[in-house]
């Protein structure tokens, strides 16, 4: 089923904040929490999942925190969402005997996948009137 919960949206928000980190410096959870208005403990869980998925690097120590594992122009929205939600394109193979419905569903999947292929770095360019600075 195609769907994105608040978990995926909050993870995307955290990744977006991290994409604005000056010179790729690490950001502490409290900084990210303040910028996203997310609870510290919930954000920790999300960041841990994103790290396990290979999208973030965590650094220990007084200057530690999190940073993107790759440049923002290499990370897609789909990668972020699916690392937190699992596949958003799961299709029940039993769509009845209608090849038309199966073709329709596959077309919808393709269109949504194209939309979610937006790069993390492109979010600001695509939605600039709504941007903010960190």
XYZ file of N, CA, C and O in Angstrom:
536
model
N 0.843 -1.190 0.000
C 0.000 0.000 0.000
C 0.876 1.238 0.000
O 1.869 1.303 0.697
N 0.516 2.212 -0.760
C 1.264 3.450 -0.804
C 0.827 4.309 0.369
O -0.353 4.585 0.544
N 1.793 4.724 1.160
C 1.467 5.578 2.292
C 2.706 5.982 3.042
O 3.689 5.261 3.069
N 2.639 7.131 3.651
C 3.741 7.633 4.449
C 3.152 8.110 5.773
O 2.233 8.918 5.794
N 3.698 7.591 6.860
C 3.215 7.990 8.176
C 4.024 9.177 8.690
O 4.972 9.637 8.040
N 3.679 9.629 9.871
C 4.415 10.736 10.482
C 5.870 10.345 10.705
O 6.760 11.199 10.635
N 6.137 9.079 10.917
C 7.511 8.611 11.104
C 8.374 8.968 9.890
O 9.479 9.491 10.027
N 7.866 8.696 8.700
C 8.591 9.023 7.477
C 8.742 10.516 7.283
O 9.808 11.005 6.890
N 7.688 11.252 7.567
C 7.740 12.712 7.418
C 8.713 13.339 8.406
O 9.469 14.246 8.055
N 8.714 12.862 9.649
C 9.631 13.404 10.656
C 11.081 13.062 10.315
O 11.984 13.865 10.511
N 11.293 11.844 9.816
C 12.642 11.459 9.388
C 13.127 12.321 8.244
O 14.290 12.731 8.201
N 12.235 12.617 7.315
C 12.578 13.495 6.198
C 12.906 14.894 6.712
O 13.873 15.526 6.254
N 12.156 15.369 7.693
C 12.422 16.687 8.276
C 13.811 16.720 8.921
O 14.571 17.684 8.747
N 14.168 15.678 9.647
C 15.481 15.613 10.287
C 16.593 15.583 9.242
O 17.610 16.282 9.375
N 16.398 14.798 8.190
C 17.403 14.728 7.118
C 17.531 16.080 6.417
O 18.625 16.496 6.037
N 16.421 16.768 6.260
C 16.440 18.084 5.626
C 17.260 19.065 6.457
O 18.079 19.816 5.939
N 17.059 19.054 7.759
C 17.849 19.912 8.647
C 19.335 19.562 8.522
O 20.180 20.451 8.385
N 19.656 18.280 8.545
C 21.053 17.859 8.441
C 21.667 18.239 7.096
O 22.869 18.493 7.007
N 20.854 18.312 6.059
C 21.384 18.689 4.742
C 21.832 20.145 4.717
O 22.567 20.549 3.826
N 21.391 20.924 5.697
C 21.772 22.333 5.776
C 22.928 22.584 6.743
O 23.282 23.738 6.982
N 23.484 21.527 7.268
C 24.603 21.661 8.187
C 25.781 22.329 7.467
O 26.159 21.924 6.362
N 26.342 23.347 8.070
C 27.437 24.101 7.451
C 28.681 23.225 7.339
O 29.143 22.647 8.328
N 29.186 23.108 6.128
C 30.378 22.306 5.825
C 30.253 20.854 6.291
O 31.246 20.222 6.629
N 29.049 20.354 6.353
C 28.830 18.959 6.729
C 29.191 18.641 8.167
O 29.457 17.496 8.505
N 29.176 19.661 9.031
C 29.516 19.410 10.441
C 28.446 18.540 11.083
O 27.306 18.492 10.629
N 28.828 17.852 12.144
C 27.849 17.047 12.856
C 26.910 17.955 13.637
O 27.294 19.056 14.042
N 25.696 17.480 13.804
C 24.697 18.205 14.585
C 24.229 17.298 15.706
O 23.970 16.108 15.480
N 24.097 17.860 16.881
C 23.624 17.084 18.016
C 22.101 16.938 17.957
O 21.407 17.756 17.348
N 21.621 15.893 18.591
C 20.187 15.591 18.569
C 19.378 16.766 19.094
O 18.334 17.102 18.539
N 19.854 17.426 20.120
C 19.100 18.557 20.694
C 18.954 19.691 19.678
O 17.930 20.357 19.640
N 19.964 19.897 18.823
C 19.878 20.931 17.786
C 18.812 20.563 16.762
O 17.996 21.392 16.366
N 18.855 19.321 16.319
C 17.906 18.847 15.312
C 16.489 18.868 15.885
O 15.546 19.292 15.215
N 16.362 18.452 17.152
C 15.049 18.446 17.810
C 14.481 19.855 17.878
O 13.287 20.066 17.631
N 15.321 20.825 18.187
C 14.856 22.212 18.282
C 14.382 22.734 16.926
O 13.407 23.473 16.841
N 15.061 22.331 15.870
C 14.718 22.821 14.531
C 13.524 22.113 13.917
O 12.895 22.637 13.001
N 13.226 20.915 14.398
C 12.118 20.139 13.838
C 10.921 20.077 14.772
O 9.878 19.549 14.388
N 11.074 20.571 15.984
C 10.031 20.500 17.021
C 9.632 19.061 17.333
O 8.478 18.778 17.637
N 10.601 18.151 17.254
C 10.357 16.747 17.591
C 10.923 16.453 18.973
O 11.892 17.084 19.391
N 10.341 15.486 19.641
C 10.865 15.109 20.950
C 12.236 14.467 20.773
O 12.498 13.760 19.791
N 13.090 14.716 21.745
C 14.465 14.219 21.710
C 14.497 12.700 21.594
O 15.230 12.136 20.772
N 13.695 12.013 22.396
C 13.733 10.547 22.411
C 13.213 9.945 21.100
O 13.785 8.973 20.590
N 12.159 10.507 20.556
C 11.625 9.995 19.286
C 12.620 10.253 18.153
O 12.863 9.386 17.314
N 13.215 11.426 18.170
C 14.203 11.774 17.148
C 15.399 10.835 17.217
O 15.914 10.411 16.184
N 15.828 10.481 18.410
C 16.936 9.524 18.587
C 16.619 8.211 17.878
O 17.472 7.638 17.208
N 15.385 7.735 18.031
C 14.979 6.488 17.386
C 15.048 6.603 15.866
O 15.549 5.703 15.181
N 14.539 7.713 15.345
C 14.547 7.917 13.896
C 15.976 8.006 13.364
O 16.312 7.388 12.351
N 16.810 8.781 14.044
C 18.188 8.955 13.599
C 18.953 7.639 13.657
O 19.772 7.354 12.782
N 18.663 6.826 14.648
C 19.291 5.513 14.754
C 18.918 4.634 13.558
O 19.778 3.968 12.970
N 17.654 4.637 13.181
C 17.213 3.866 12.012
C 17.870 4.385 10.735
O 18.275 3.601 9.878
N 17.943 5.696 10.596
C 18.566 6.281 9.406
C 20.056 5.955 9.351
O 20.614 5.733 8.280
N 20.693 5.894 10.514
C 22.107 5.514 10.575
C 22.272 4.051 10.169
O 23.139 3.713 9.365
N 21.422 3.179 10.700
C 21.487 1.755 10.361
C 21.242 1.520 8.875
O 21.766 0.571 8.298
N 20.461 2.394 8.262
C 20.181 2.282 6.827
C 21.321 2.846 5.983
O 21.281 2.776 4.759
N 22.312 3.433 6.633
C 23.467 3.960 5.910
C 23.304 5.378 5.399
O 24.110 5.850 4.608
N 22.267 6.075 5.857
C 22.035 7.442 5.394
C 22.700 8.486 6.284
O 22.893 9.628 5.864
N 23.046 8.090 7.502
C 23.697 9.002 8.442
C 24.953 8.366 9.007
O 25.083 7.141 9.051
N 25.831 9.230 9.487
C 27.014 8.818 10.236
C 26.869 9.433 11.616
O 26.500 10.603 11.738
N 27.161 8.648 12.642
C 27.155 9.198 13.992
C 28.592 9.303 14.480
O 29.419 8.433 14.204
N 28.870 10.393 15.174
C 30.200 10.660 15.702
C 30.068 10.835 17.203
O 29.212 11.595 17.666
N 30.914 10.152 17.955
C 30.878 10.255 19.414
C 31.775 11.389 19.886
O 32.630 11.862 19.155
N 31.570 11.808 21.107
C 32.430 12.809 21.715
C 31.730 14.137 21.903
O 30.564 14.310 21.542
N 32.474 15.092 22.465
C 31.884 16.397 22.781
C 31.436 17.154 21.535
O 30.505 17.942 21.585
N 32.083 16.949 20.425
C 31.678 17.575 19.162
C 30.926 16.597 18.276
O 30.798 16.808 17.078
N 30.431 15.547 18.887
C 29.763 14.496 18.138
C 28.348 14.866 17.734
O 27.858 15.957 18.000
N 27.723 13.929 17.107
C 26.363 14.112 16.627
C 26.148 13.293 15.378
O 26.765 12.246 15.191
N 25.299 13.792 14.507
C 24.977 13.107 13.259
C 25.265 14.001 12.072
O 25.193 15.223 12.165
N 25.584 13.354 10.951
C 25.724 14.061 9.682
C 25.363 13.104 8.562
O 25.313 11.890 8.753
N 25.075 13.665 7.407
C 24.718 12.837 6.251
C 25.910 11.973 5.860
O 27.056 12.421 5.897
N 25.638 10.751 5.450
C 26.711 9.848 5.023
C 27.161 10.127 3.588
O 28.256 9.755 3.201
N 26.290 10.780 2.831
C 26.584 11.138 1.437
C 26.053 12.539 1.203
O 25.215 13.030 1.959
N 26.488 13.177 0.131
C 25.933 14.502 -0.175
C 24.421 14.432 -0.395
O 23.893 13.417 -0.862
N 23.732 15.509 -0.068
C 22.268 15.569 -0.178
C 21.800 15.326 -1.608
O 20.688 14.831 -1.814
N 22.619 15.634 -2.601
C 22.201 15.416 -3.988
C 22.267 13.942 -4.393
O 21.843 13.576 -5.488
N 22.769 13.088 -3.501
C 22.807 11.648 -3.774
C 21.744 10.867 -3.012
O 21.588 9.672 -3.205
N 21.015 11.535 -2.131
C 20.023 10.864 -1.289
C 18.625 11.231 -1.774
O 18.298 12.404 -1.903
N 17.826 10.209 -2.040
C 16.459 10.475 -2.499
C 15.480 10.446 -1.331
O 15.724 9.823 -0.298
N 14.371 11.121 -1.538
C 13.289 11.102 -0.556
C 12.815 9.658 -0.361
O 12.544 9.236 0.760
N 12.765 8.895 -1.440
C 12.330 7.502 -1.362
C 13.229 6.687 -0.432
O 12.735 5.900 0.377
N 14.539 6.875 -0.516
C 15.462 6.159 0.374
C 15.161 6.457 1.839
O 15.168 5.557 2.679
N 14.930 7.720 2.124
C 14.667 8.139 3.500
C 13.369 7.517 4.001
O 13.339 6.892 5.072
N 12.316 7.665 3.214
C 11.006 7.147 3.619
C 11.060 5.631 3.794
O 10.605 5.095 4.808
N 11.629 4.935 2.831
C 11.643 3.473 2.905
C 12.567 2.948 3.998
O 12.342 1.865 4.519
N 13.594 3.709 4.377
C 14.450 3.249 5.478
C 13.703 3.284 6.803
O 14.032 2.550 7.732
N 12.682 4.116 6.892
C 11.888 4.230 8.117
C 10.567 3.467 8.046
O 10.084 2.952 9.055
N 9.975 3.399 6.872
C 8.631 2.835 6.712
C 8.624 1.425 6.115
O 7.618 0.740 6.190
N 9.701 1.050 5.467
C 9.674 -0.154 4.653
C 9.172 0.240 3.270
O 8.931 1.411 2.996
N 9.002 -0.732 2.409
C 8.575 -0.447 1.045
C 7.201 0.219 1.018
O 6.272 -0.251 1.670
N 7.101 1.308 0.295
C 5.794 1.963 0.177
C 5.051 1.483 -1.070
O 3.979 1.953 -1.359
N 5.638 0.507 -1.764
C 5.031 0.013 -2.996
C 4.611 -1.442 -2.913
O 4.576 -2.130 -3.896
N 4.300 -1.914 -1.729
C 3.862 -3.298 -1.607
C 2.501 -3.452 -2.262
O 1.571 -2.723 -1.978
N 2.433 -4.414 -3.143
C 1.184 -4.642 -3.864
C 0.688 -6.041 -3.563
O 1.444 -7.001 -3.663
N -0.556 -6.138 -3.188
C -1.174 -7.434 -3.000
C -1.291 -8.061 -4.388
O -1.919 -7.501 -5.278
N -0.658 -9.190 -4.559
C -0.646 -9.839 -5.886
C -2.042 -10.240 -6.345
O -2.269 -10.458 -7.504
N -2.972 -10.300 -5.445
C -4.326 -10.693 -5.807
C -5.162 -9.437 -6.079
O -5.856 -8.937 -5.224
N -5.083 -8.937 -7.294
C -5.891 -7.781 -7.683
C -7.104 -8.222 -8.486
O -7.706 -7.442 -9.195
N -7.430 -9.477 -8.339
C -8.566 -10.002 -9.091
C -8.101 -10.459 -10.459
O -6.924 -10.551 -10.744
N -9.021 -10.712 -11.304
C -8.682 -11.216 -12.634
C -8.525 -10.089 -13.641
O -8.363 -10.343 -14.824
N -8.558 -8.857 -13.170
C -8.536 -7.729 -14.090
C -7.116 -7.261 -14.400
O -6.421 -6.733 -13.546
N -6.694 -7.471 -15.613
C -5.388 -6.974 -16.061
C -5.389 -5.454 -16.102
O -4.356 -4.808 -15.905
N -6.562 -4.864 -16.293
C -6.678 -3.398 -16.317
C -6.339 -2.833 -14.940
O -5.568 -1.883 -14.820
N -6.879 -3.419 -13.882
C -6.593 -2.940 -12.528
C -5.124 -3.143 -12.169
O -4.505 -2.296 -11.538
N -4.563 -4.266 -12.576
C -3.153 -4.529 -12.309
C -2.287 -3.501 -13.038
O -1.353 -2.951 -12.468
N -2.611 -3.217 -14.285
C -1.863 -2.208 -15.055
C -2.014 -0.826 -14.443
O -1.057 -0.058 -14.360
N -3.220 -0.497 -13.982
C -3.474 0.774 -13.321
C -2.600 0.902 -12.072
O -1.946 1.916 -11.856
N -2.569 -0.129 -11.245
C -1.795 -0.092 -10.015
C -0.298 0.055 -10.315
O 0.395 0.835 -9.668
N 0.195 -0.656 -11.292
C 1.611 -0.560 -11.659
C 1.949 0.836 -12.176
O 3.025 1.367 -11.900
N 1.017 1.452 -12.906
C 1.224 2.819 -13.389
C 1.272 3.804 -12.218
O 2.112 4.702 -12.185
N 0.386 3.627 -11.254
C 0.381 4.488 -10.061
C 1.701 4.338 -9.320
O 2.309 5.331 -8.902
N 2.166 3.117 -9.153
C 3.450 2.890 -8.482
C 4.580 3.625 -9.190
O 5.414 4.258 -8.545
N 4.604 3.543 -10.494
C 5.656 4.202 -11.278
C 5.612 5.720 -11.073
O 6.638 6.367 -10.878
N 4.429 6.295 -11.101
C 4.291 7.747 -10.941
C 4.708 8.204 -9.541
O 5.371 9.226 -9.387
N 4.316 7.457 -8.536
C 4.690 7.815 -7.164
C 6.199 7.658 -6.978
O 6.852 8.506 -6.364
N 6.759 6.627 -7.549
C 8.202 6.413 -7.451
C 8.959 7.571 -8.105
O 9.973 8.036 -7.581
N 8.480 8.061 -9.231
C 9.103 9.208 -9.884
C 9.040 10.448 -8.993
O 10.012 11.182 -8.873
N 7.908 10.651 -8.354
C 7.756 11.786 -7.443
C 8.713 11.677 -6.256
O 9.365 12.640 -5.884
N 8.826 10.492 -5.693
C 9.674 10.284 -4.535
C 11.158 10.169 -4.900
O 11.995 10.055 -4.011
N 11.493 10.201 -6.169
C 12.897 10.152 -6.569
C 13.564 11.515 -6.425
O 14.754 11.661 -6.679
N 12.821 12.503 -5.974
C 13.359 13.836 -5.712
C 14.534 13.710 -4.749
O 14.466 12.992 -3.764
N 15.619 14.384 -5.053
C 16.806 14.363 -4.199
C 16.600 15.288 -3.005
O 15.906 16.304 -3.103
N 17.219 14.947 -1.905
C 17.134 15.764 -0.694
C 17.578 17.200 -0.971
O 16.965 18.152 -0.505
N 18.596 17.362 -1.801
C 19.097 18.699 -2.123
C 18.135 19.491 -3.000
O 18.188 20.720 -3.024
N 17.240 18.797 -3.703
C 16.303 19.474 -4.605
C 15.057 19.999 -3.895
O 14.299 20.775 -4.477
N 14.850 19.581 -2.664
C 13.652 20.020 -1.949
C 13.629 21.530 -1.824
O 12.612 22.166 -2.080
N 14.753 22.126 -1.454
C 14.804 23.586 -1.305
C 14.554 24.304 -2.627
O 13.847 25.301 -2.671
N 15.136 23.778 -3.697
C 14.972 24.419 -4.999
C 13.540 24.301 -5.496
O 12.999 25.239 -6.058
N 12.927 23.162 -5.250
C 11.563 22.946 -5.722
C 10.533 23.721 -4.926
O 9.484 24.078 -5.432
N 10.852 23.982 -3.658
C 9.882 24.618 -2.771
C 10.476 25.856 -2.097
O 10.201 26.146 -0.952
N 11.274 26.606 -2.856
C 11.996 27.756 -2.322
C 11.136 28.802 -1.611
O 11.578 29.344 -0.617
N 9.943 29.113 -2.059
C 9.161 30.130 -1.342
C 8.912 29.785 0.124
O 8.619 30.640 0.931
N 9.066 28.490 0.463
C 8.800 28.053 1.832
C 10.058 27.797 2.624
O 10.012 27.276 3.712
N 11.229 28.156 2.091
C 12.485 27.797 2.730
C 12.791 28.662 3.941
O 12.227 29.729 4.134
N 13.690 28.165 4.744
C 14.153 28.865 5.937
C 15.659 28.655 6.012
O 16.208 27.796 5.343
N 16.320 29.432 6.809
C 17.762 29.242 6.939
C 18.082 28.711 8.316
O 17.375 28.973 9.278
N 19.141 27.945 8.368
C 19.575 27.327 9.617
C 20.886 27.972 10.032
O 21.744 28.221 9.262
